[in-house]
Short mmCIF file of C-alpha atoms in Angstrom, two decimals:
data_model
loop_
_atom_site.label_atom_id
_atom_site.label_comp_id
_atom_site.label_asym_id
_atom_site.label_seq_id
_atom_site.Cartn_x
_atom_site.Cartn_y
_atom_site.Cartn_z
CA MET V 1 0.01 0.02 0.01
CA ARG V 2 2.85 2.27 0.92
CA LEU V 3 4.58 1.50 -2.47
CA ARG V 4 1.49 2.52 -4.38
CA ASP V 5 1.33 5.79 -2.39
CA GLU V 6 4.97 6.54 -3.18
CA GLN V 7 4.43 5.81 -6.84
CA GLY V 8 1.38 8.03 -6.96
CA MET V 9 3.25 10.91 -5.27
CA MET V 10 6.05 10.54 -7.76
CA ALA V 11 3.58 10.54 -10.62
CA ILE V 12 2.00 13.67 -9.26
CA GLY V 13 5.46 15.30 -8.80
CA VAL V 14 6.41 14.55 -12.33
CA ALA V 15 3.12 15.86 -13.64
CA LEU V 16 3.41 19.11 -11.63
CA MET V 17 6.95 19.47 -12.93
CA LEU V 18 5.85 19.14 -16.60
CA ILE V 19 3.02 21.46 -16.06
CA VAL V 20 5.55 24.12 -14.73
CA VAL V 21 8.52 23.42 -16.83
CA LEU V 22 7.05 22.82 -20.25
CA PRO V 23 5.33 26.27 -20.42
CA LEU V 24 8.57 27.84 -19.28
CA PHE V 25 10.56 25.98 -21.83
CA GLY V 26 8.02 26.77 -24.49
CA GLY V 27 8.20 30.38 -23.56
CA VAL V 28 11.98 30.28 -23.85
CA LEU V 29 11.73 28.62 -27.30
CA TRP V 30 9.18 31.27 -28.38
CA GLN V 31 11.33 34.15 -27.29
CA TYR V 32 14.36 32.50 -28.99
CA SER V 33 12.41 31.95 -32.21
CA THR V 34 11.12 35.55 -32.04
CA ALA V 35 14.58 36.91 -31.44
CA GLU V 36 16.03 34.87 -34.28
CA LEU V 37 13.27 36.03 -36.64
CA LYS V 38 13.97 39.56 -35.68
CA ARG V 39 17.78 39.05 -36.12
CA VAL V 40 17.16 37.63 -39.55
CA GLU V 41 14.85 40.41 -40.39
CA LYS V 42 17.32 42.98 -39.12
CA THR V 43 20.08 41.25 -41.19
CA ASP V 44 17.93 41.42 -44.33
CA GLN V 45 17.09 45.00 -43.78
CA ASP V 46 20.75 45.76 -43.08
CA LEU V 47 21.81 44.08 -46.38
CA GLN V 48 18.94 45.81 -48.21
CA ALA V 49 19.87 49.19 -46.76
CA LEU V 50 23.53 48.65 -47.83
CA PHE V 51 22.49 47.69 -51.28
CA LEU V 52 20.27 50.85 -51.59
CA ALA V 53 22.92 53.13 -50.17
CA ARG V 54 25.58 51.82 -52.64
CA ALA V 55 23.20 52.02 -55.54
CA GLY V 56 22.32 55.59 -54.70
CA ALA V 57 25.96 56.62 -54.37
CA GLU V 58 26.67 55.04 -57.79
CA MET V 59 23.80 56.85 -59.42
CA ALA V 60 25.06 60.18 -58.00
CA MET V 61 28.57 59.29 -59.23
CA ALA V 62 27.32 58.61 -62.74
CA ALA V 63 25.60 61.91 -62.79
CA TRP V 64 28.73 63.73 -61.44
CA LYS V 65 31.07 62.21 -63.94
CA GLN V 66 29.09 63.22 -66.99
CA LYS V 67 30.79 65.55 -69.42
CA ILE V 68 28.67 68.58 -68.51
CA PRO V 69 29.65 72.07 -67.37
CA SER V 70 30.92 72.28 -63.78
CA ASP V 71 28.06 74.55 -62.70
CA GLU V 72 25.53 71.92 -63.85
CA LYS V 73 26.95 69.11 -61.81
CA PRO V 74 24.77 67.92 -58.92
CA PHE V 75 25.85 69.33 -55.57
CA GLY V 76 24.50 69.60 -52.10
CA LYS V 77 21.52 67.71 -50.71
CA MET V 78 19.64 65.77 -53.45
CA GLU V 79 16.09 64.95 -53.74
CA PRO V 80 15.24 61.62 -51.83
CA VAL V 81 15.26 58.48 -54.05
CA TYR V 82 13.00 55.39 -53.37
CA TYR V 83 12.89 51.84 -54.58
CA ASP V 84 9.50 50.80 -55.86
CA LEU V 85 8.92 47.06 -55.14
CA ASP V 86 5.99 46.84 -57.53
CA GLN V 87 7.82 48.41 -60.47
CA GLU V 88 11.26 47.17 -59.39
CA ARG V 89 12.86 50.52 -60.14
CA PHE V 90 14.17 53.68 -58.45
CA THR V 91 12.03 56.68 -58.41
CA THR V 92 11.96 60.22 -56.85
CA SER V 93 8.26 59.86 -56.09
CA LYS V 94 7.37 57.81 -53.00
CA PRO V 95 5.56 54.67 -54.12
CA ALA V 96 2.88 52.81 -52.19
CA ASN V 97 5.04 49.67 -51.81
CA VAL V 98 8.42 51.01 -51.06
CA LEU V 99 11.47 49.14 -50.00
CA GLY V 100 13.43 52.03 -48.62
CA GLN V 101 14.48 55.68 -48.95
CA ILE V 102 17.92 56.96 -50.04
CA ASP V 103 19.17 60.40 -49.02
CA ILE V 104 22.22 61.74 -51.03
CA VAL V 105 24.56 64.65 -50.20
CA ILE V 106 27.41 65.67 -52.42
CA SER V 107 29.94 67.99 -50.85
CA GLU V 108 33.54 69.06 -51.02
CA GLU V 109 36.11 68.54 -48.28
CA ASP V 110 39.74 69.65 -47.77
CA ALA V 111 42.22 66.88 -48.65
CA THR V 112 45.23 68.79 -47.28
CA GLU V 113 45.80 70.79 -44.12
CA ASP V 114 46.56 73.89 -46.16
CA GLY V 115 43.30 73.58 -48.07
CA THR V 116 45.08 73.68 -51.46
CA GLN V 117 43.55 70.38 -52.61
CA HIS V 118 40.02 69.12 -52.19
CA VAL V 119 38.00 65.95 -52.64
CA THR V 120 34.47 65.51 -53.72
CA VAL V 121 32.49 63.26 -51.28
CA ILE V 122 29.17 61.51 -52.17
CA GLU V 123 27.40 60.38 -48.97
CA ALA V 124 24.34 58.10 -49.40
CA THR V 125 22.15 57.11 -46.48
CA ALA V 126 19.53 54.35 -46.98
CA THR V 127 16.74 53.58 -44.61
CA VAL V 128 14.87 50.17 -44.74
CA GLY V 129 12.43 49.61 -41.81
CA SER V 130 14.36 50.50 -38.65
CA THR V 131 17.75 50.00 -40.20
CA GLU V 132 19.94 52.79 -41.61
CA ARG V 133 23.19 52.42 -43.61
CA THR V 134 25.57 55.13 -44.82
CA VAL V 135 28.34 54.82 -47.51
CA ARG V 136 30.79 57.31 -48.88
CA LEU V 137 32.42 57.70 -52.29
CA VAL V 138 35.43 59.95 -52.30
CA THR V 139 37.50 61.44 -55.24
CA TYR V 140 41.05 61.64 -54.23
CA PRO V 141 43.22 64.46 -55.63
CA HIS V 142 44.40 63.99 -59.23
CA ARG V 143 47.43 61.85 -59.94
CA TYR V 144 50.34 63.86 -61.27
CA GLY V 145 53.01 62.70 -63.69
CA HIS V 146 55.66 63.19 -61.10
CA ASP V 147 53.95 60.85 -58.53
CA PRO V 148 56.11 57.95 -57.35
CA SER V 149 53.81 55.52 -59.16
CA LEU V 150 54.64 57.24 -62.53
CA LEU V 151 57.86 59.29 -62.28
CA TRP V 152 57.42 60.71 -65.77
CA TYR V 153 59.32 63.91 -64.92
CA VAL V 154 61.17 65.63 -62.10
CA HIS V 155 58.76 67.84 -60.09
CA ASN V 156 61.17 70.60 -59.35
CA SER V 157 62.77 70.88 -62.80
CA GLY V 158 60.35 69.28 -65.28
CA GLU V 159 63.01 67.09 -66.86
CA ILE V 160 61.47 64.04 -68.47
CA THR V 161 62.60 60.68 -67.04
CA PHE V 162 62.10 57.08 -68.13
CA SER V 163 60.11 54.72 -65.77
CA GLU V 164 58.09 51.53 -65.65
CA TYR V 165 54.27 52.04 -64.91
CA ASN V 166 50.80 50.69 -65.35
CA THR V 167 48.72 52.81 -67.64
CA PRO V 168 46.30 54.87 -65.36
CA SER V 169 42.60 54.70 -66.12
CA GLU V 170 42.01 58.16 -64.79
CA VAL V 171 43.10 61.73 -65.63
CA VAL V 172 46.90 62.40 -65.09
CA MET V 173 48.08 66.00 -64.61
CA PHE V 174 51.40 67.47 -65.69
CA ARG V 175 52.52 70.35 -63.51
CA THR V 176 56.01 71.42 -62.45
CA ARG V 177 56.63 72.93 -58.99
CA THR V 178 56.53 76.51 -60.41
CA GLN V 179 54.02 75.51 -63.05
CA THR V 180 55.48 77.88 -65.51
CA SER V 181 58.61 75.84 -65.92
CA PRO V 182 58.35 73.51 -68.87
CA ILE V 183 58.24 69.73 -69.06
CA TYR V 184 61.21 69.03 -71.30
CA LEU V 185 63.68 66.41 -72.66
CA GLY V 186 66.92 66.59 -70.82
CA ASP V 187 70.37 65.04 -71.39
CA GLU V 188 69.57 61.83 -69.65
CA ALA V 189 66.26 61.28 -71.52
CA LEU V 190 67.98 61.96 -74.94
CA ARG V 191 70.80 59.59 -73.92
CA VAL V 192 68.35 56.73 -73.19
CA MET V 193 66.22 57.51 -76.33
CA SER V 194 69.34 57.34 -78.44
CA SER V 195 69.78 53.68 -77.45
CA ARG V 196 66.24 52.73 -78.17
CA ALA V 197 65.13 51.42 -81.61
CA ASP V 198 61.97 53.69 -81.61
CA ARG V 199 63.72 56.66 -80.07
CA ALA V 200 60.47 57.47 -78.23
CA ILE V 201 59.07 58.00 -74.75
CA THR V 202 55.44 57.48 -74.10
CA PHE V 203 53.03 58.93 -71.57
CA ALA V 204 49.79 56.91 -71.50
CA ALA V 205 46.51 57.37 -69.48
CA SER V 206 42.89 57.73 -70.27
CA ALA V 207 43.37 61.59 -70.29
CA LEU V 208 46.37 63.88 -70.09
CA VAL V 209 46.13 67.40 -68.88
CA PHE V 210 49.09 69.80 -68.92
CA ASP V 211 49.29 72.71 -66.52
CA SER V 212 52.82 73.35 -67.52
CA PRO V 213 54.24 73.92 -71.07
CA LEU V 214 55.66 71.02 -73.04
CA ARG V 215 58.93 71.86 -74.72
CA LEU V 216 60.79 69.17 -76.63
CA MET V 217 64.19 70.81 -77.00
CA PRO V 218 64.45 73.40 -74.27
CA THR V 219 68.16 74.36 -74.20
CA THR V 220 70.73 75.79 -76.60
CA GLY V 221 74.42 75.02 -76.28
CA ARG V 222 76.59 72.17 -77.41
CA MET V 223 74.89 68.82 -77.93
CA GLU V 224 76.71 65.53 -78.27
CA GLY V 225 76.96 64.29 -81.89
CA SER V 226 75.67 60.82 -81.03
CA ARG V 227 72.33 62.30 -80.19
CA ASP V 228 71.33 62.66 -83.81
CA GLY V 229 68.17 61.89 -85.77
CA GLN V 230 64.55 61.78 -84.68
CA PHE V 231 63.09 61.79 -81.13
CA ASP V 232 59.40 61.24 -80.30
CA VAL V 233 57.41 62.33 -77.29
CA GLN V 234 54.28 60.26 -77.52
CA LEU V 235 51.18 61.28 -75.78
CA SER V 236 48.71 58.35 -75.66
CA ALA V 237 45.19 59.30 -74.33
CA GLU V 238 41.62 59.70 -75.44
CA THR V 239 41.68 63.35 -74.42
CA ILE V 240 44.78 65.57 -74.19
CA PHE V 241 44.89 69.25 -73.00
CA LEU V 242 48.07 71.17 -73.73
CA HIS V 243 49.30 74.36 -72.04
CA GLY V 244 51.86 75.68 -74.41
CA LEU V 245 53.90 73.60 -76.86
CA GLU V 246 57.25 73.83 -78.64
CA ILE V 247 58.35 71.33 -81.36
CA ASP V 248 61.82 71.71 -82.87
CA TYR V 249 64.15 70.86 -85.78
CA MET V 250 67.76 71.49 -86.52
CA PRO V 251 69.38 70.73 -89.87
CA SER V 252 72.86 69.16 -90.18
CA ALA V 253 75.91 71.35 -90.68
CA GLU V 254 79.56 70.76 -91.61
CA PHE V 255 82.54 72.59 -89.92
CA LEU V 256 85.32 70.36 -91.18
CA LEU V 257 83.40 67.60 -89.42
CA TYR V 258 79.75 66.65 -89.96
CA TYR V 259 77.15 67.65 -87.29
CA PRO V 260 73.97 65.72 -87.56
CA TRP V 261 70.43 66.86 -87.89
CA LYS V 262 67.97 66.54 -84.99
CA ASN V 263 64.15 66.38 -85.15
CA PHE V 264 61.76 66.50 -82.20
CA ARG V 265 58.26 65.34 -82.90
CA LEU V 266 55.01 65.12 -80.87
CA LYS V 267 53.11 61.90 -81.64
CA LEU V 268 49.45 61.42 -80.59
CA THR V 269 48.05 57.96 -80.11
CA LEU V 270 45.25 56.04 -78.26
CA PRO V 271 45.88 53.67 -75.45
CA GLU V 272 44.31 50.39 -74.51
CA ILE V 273 43.25 50.20 -70.91
CA ASN V 274 41.95 46.93 -69.32
CA GLY V 275 41.53 45.42 -72.68
CA GLU V 276 39.45 48.29 -74.00
CA LYS V 277 40.50 50.48 -76.88
CA LEU V 278 40.01 54.16 -76.14
CA GLY V 279 38.81 56.73 -78.67
CA LYS V 280 36.15 56.94 -81.32
CA ARG V 281 35.76 55.81 -84.92
CA GLY V 282 35.72 58.39 -87.64
CA ARG V 283 32.09 57.72 -88.35
CA ASP V 284 31.13 58.49 -84.72
CA LEU V 285 32.71 61.88 -84.41
CA SER V 286 30.26 64.39 -83.23
CA GLY V 287 29.14 66.87 -85.84
CA ASN V 288 32.23 66.27 -88.08
CA GLN V 289 31.58 65.78 -91.71
CA GLN V 290 33.50 66.48 -94.86
CA ASN V 291 31.57 67.21 -98.07
CA GLY V 292 28.46 65.69 -96.58
CA THR V 293 29.99 62.44 -95.57
CA PHE V 294 31.62 61.24 -92.45
CA VAL V 295 35.35 61.00 -92.34
CA ASP V 296 37.18 57.69 -92.56
CA ASP V 297 36.82 54.80 -90.15
CA ALA V 298 40.16 55.27 -88.39
CA TRP V 299 40.41 55.76 -84.56
CA TYR V 300 40.37 59.35 -83.31
CA GLY V 301 41.04 61.19 -80.00
CA GLU V 302 40.73 64.79 -78.92
CA VAL V 303 43.47 67.33 -78.43
CA TYR V 304 42.93 70.88 -77.12
CA PHE V 305 45.38 73.75 -77.08
CA ASP V 306 44.68 76.48 -74.56
CA ASP V 307 45.62 80.17 -75.09
CA GLU V 308 49.33 79.66 -74.39
CA SER V 309 51.81 79.89 -77.27
CA THR V 310 52.28 77.04 -79.68
CA ILE V 311 55.39 77.36 -81.74
CA TYR V 312 57.77 75.52 -84.16
CA ARG V 313 61.28 76.51 -83.35
CA SER V 314 64.16 76.15 -85.91
CA TYR V 315 67.66 75.60 -84.50
CA GLU V 316 71.05 75.70 -86.22
CA TRP V 317 74.64 74.71 -85.57
CA TYR V 318 77.08 77.62 -85.39
CA LYS V 319 80.70 78.49 -84.42
CA ARG V 320 81.69 81.47 -82.28
CA SER V 321 85.08 81.29 -83.86
CA PHE V 322 87.10 79.28 -86.20
CA LEU V 323 88.79 77.24 -83.34
CA SER V 324 85.69 76.89 -81.13
CA TRP V 325 83.44 73.83 -80.94
CA PRO V 326 80.11 74.25 -82.69
CA ASP V 327 77.15 75.33 -80.53
CA VAL V 328 73.39 75.37 -81.08
CA ARG V 329 71.28 78.50 -81.24
CA VAL V 330 67.68 79.48 -82.25
CA ARG V 331 67.44 80.43 -85.87
CA SER V 332 63.73 81.34 -86.12
CA ASP V 333 60.39 80.84 -84.49
CA TYR V 334 57.01 80.16 -86.22
CA ASN V 335 53.66 80.60 -84.54
CA LEU V 336 51.69 77.42 -85.16
CA GLY V 337 48.41 79.23 -84.74
CA LEU V 338 46.91 76.42 -82.58
CA ALA V 339 46.34 78.38 -79.45
CA GLY V 340 42.67 78.17 -78.32
CA LYS V 341 41.86 75.56 -80.87
CA ALA V 342 40.65 71.91 -80.54
CA PHE V 343 40.94 68.97 -82.96
CA TYR V 344 40.12 65.33 -83.42
CA PHE V 345 43.46 63.63 -84.08
CA ARG V 346 43.76 60.48 -86.04
CA GLU V 347 45.63 57.83 -84.19
CA GLY V 348 49.33 58.10 -84.96
CA SER V 349 49.21 61.79 -85.99
CA VAL V 350 52.53 63.57 -85.64
CA LEU V 351 53.47 67.28 -85.24
CA ASP V 352 56.79 66.95 -87.07
CA GLY V 353 59.31 69.84 -86.92
CA ARG V 354 61.13 68.52 -89.98
CA ALA V 355 58.06 68.15 -92.07
CA ILE V 356 56.95 71.63 -91.08
CA GLN V 357 60.32 73.11 -92.03
CA ALA V 358 60.18 71.43 -95.42
CA TYR V 359 56.64 72.87 -95.93
CA ILE V 360 57.91 76.27 -95.08
CA ASP V 361 60.94 76.01 -97.34
CA GLN V 362 58.55 75.31 -100.25
CA GLY V 363 57.14 78.73 -99.66
CA ASN V 364 53.99 77.62 -97.92
CA SER V 365 52.47 79.14 -94.67
CA ILE V 366 51.91 77.44 -91.32
CA ALA V 367 48.17 78.17 -91.62
CA SER V 368 47.95 76.20 -94.90
CA TYR V 369 49.92 73.30 -93.34
CA PHE V 370 47.13 72.69 -90.85
CA GLY V 371 44.55 73.34 -93.39
CA GLN V 372 46.08 70.57 -95.42
CA ALA V 373 46.15 68.45 -92.28
CA ALA V 374 42.36 68.88 -91.93
CA ALA V 375 41.77 67.99 -95.61
CA ASP V 376 43.87 64.87 -95.13
CA GLY V 377 41.83 63.85 -92.16
CA TRP V 378 44.60 63.55 -89.49
CA LEU V 379 43.82 66.72 -87.53
CA LEU V 380 40.08 67.71 -87.80
CA PRO V 381 38.74 70.92 -86.11
CA ILE V 382 36.07 70.24 -83.38
CA LYS V 383 33.12 72.52 -83.63
CA ALA V 384 32.63 74.71 -80.54
CA GLU V 385 29.37 72.97 -79.51
CA HIS V 386 31.15 69.56 -79.34
CA GLN V 387 34.17 70.73 -77.37
CA ILE V 388 34.65 69.95 -73.67
CA ASN V 389 36.25 72.31 -71.17
CA ARG V 390 39.55 71.66 -69.36
CA GLU V 391 37.73 72.25 -65.98
CA ASP V 392 35.08 69.70 -66.79
CA LEU V 393 37.75 67.12 -67.62
CA GLU V 394 39.59 67.86 -64.39
CA GLY V 395 36.25 67.23 -62.58
CA LEU V 396 36.29 63.55 -63.85
CA GLN V 397 38.28 62.32 -60.83
CA PRO V 398 38.04 58.61 -59.97
CA PHE V 399 35.85 57.78 -56.99
CA PHE V 400 36.72 55.28 -54.25
CA TRP V 401 34.69 53.63 -51.57
CA GLU V 402 35.80 55.04 -48.27
CA ARG V 403 36.10 52.23 -45.68
#
């Protein structure tokens, strides 16, 4: 009898424990499930907000990088952007079934302590439910040709140097420390070029912008006889802005010994970046027709000459006295008449000092030389309405995600 009583009491205890514990356990499971669902929902909202924020920043970046006047570029706080779930598209009108809202602000911040360089910042904040995510796209200051990654010239002097580099996909600026000092071929560059089969040095990027003049033969004085013949400075870019230019030629001479001719040329080509050929086909040139038909199907880029002087300079060998060594001096200067003009250049076009001199020696004018260049299709004037401004090109800085 006692055993049955004890068994009954045990059964009652187990039953009471189950009655008390199971609801508690069930409550814990429910709370855990609810928390897990909220966590999953929060994670989903966080990912969605991040997606919307990045999408909004990229839309603003695309608008900023368009080739439009600087005063027309978006700036300040933008109109909110929404994602319409029903239409599956972005809109500036708030839809009935909205995934989230994106608020975008475009501003300018100092990049250096002295405030001489600035960066453009695109900040996009997306809100999905109770979750908010913010991302920033930043344009770093332009890369310059004297940067350690390029080393195209010496910043202080402007003397051109040889280096190994990867072709930049952004704008590269040319500016010496004083800015008015020219970028030029010095003794070391000429020595290296003399040993090369092509006798050329190339600067390649998607766009090249000069804030300092380019001078191919900057100094007079004695030059070593081994540095004879032709030397090319090749600018390889889809768009080129020049800030003053000098191309040069010097014929040979004899003072008992033979002193060779020297020709300095500017060659314009188009680069290939990340497997993509830059430039346009002749048929796609904006507003450019000849006799009612589009020009040939060659590749073309754009070259702009600002208001600085563009000259062809003729040099000559001379002797100060019968016993002295021959030196070099300027014989004459010719205004190329390119200042303030813009052209489509056919790939491989060359501004050739020797060819210009031969043209002049035949009694022709510099103006007719470039008129013939247009007729031959290698240097075609760009109509004013299809030109871009230097300031607009300088605004096409690359954007980077700020971590």
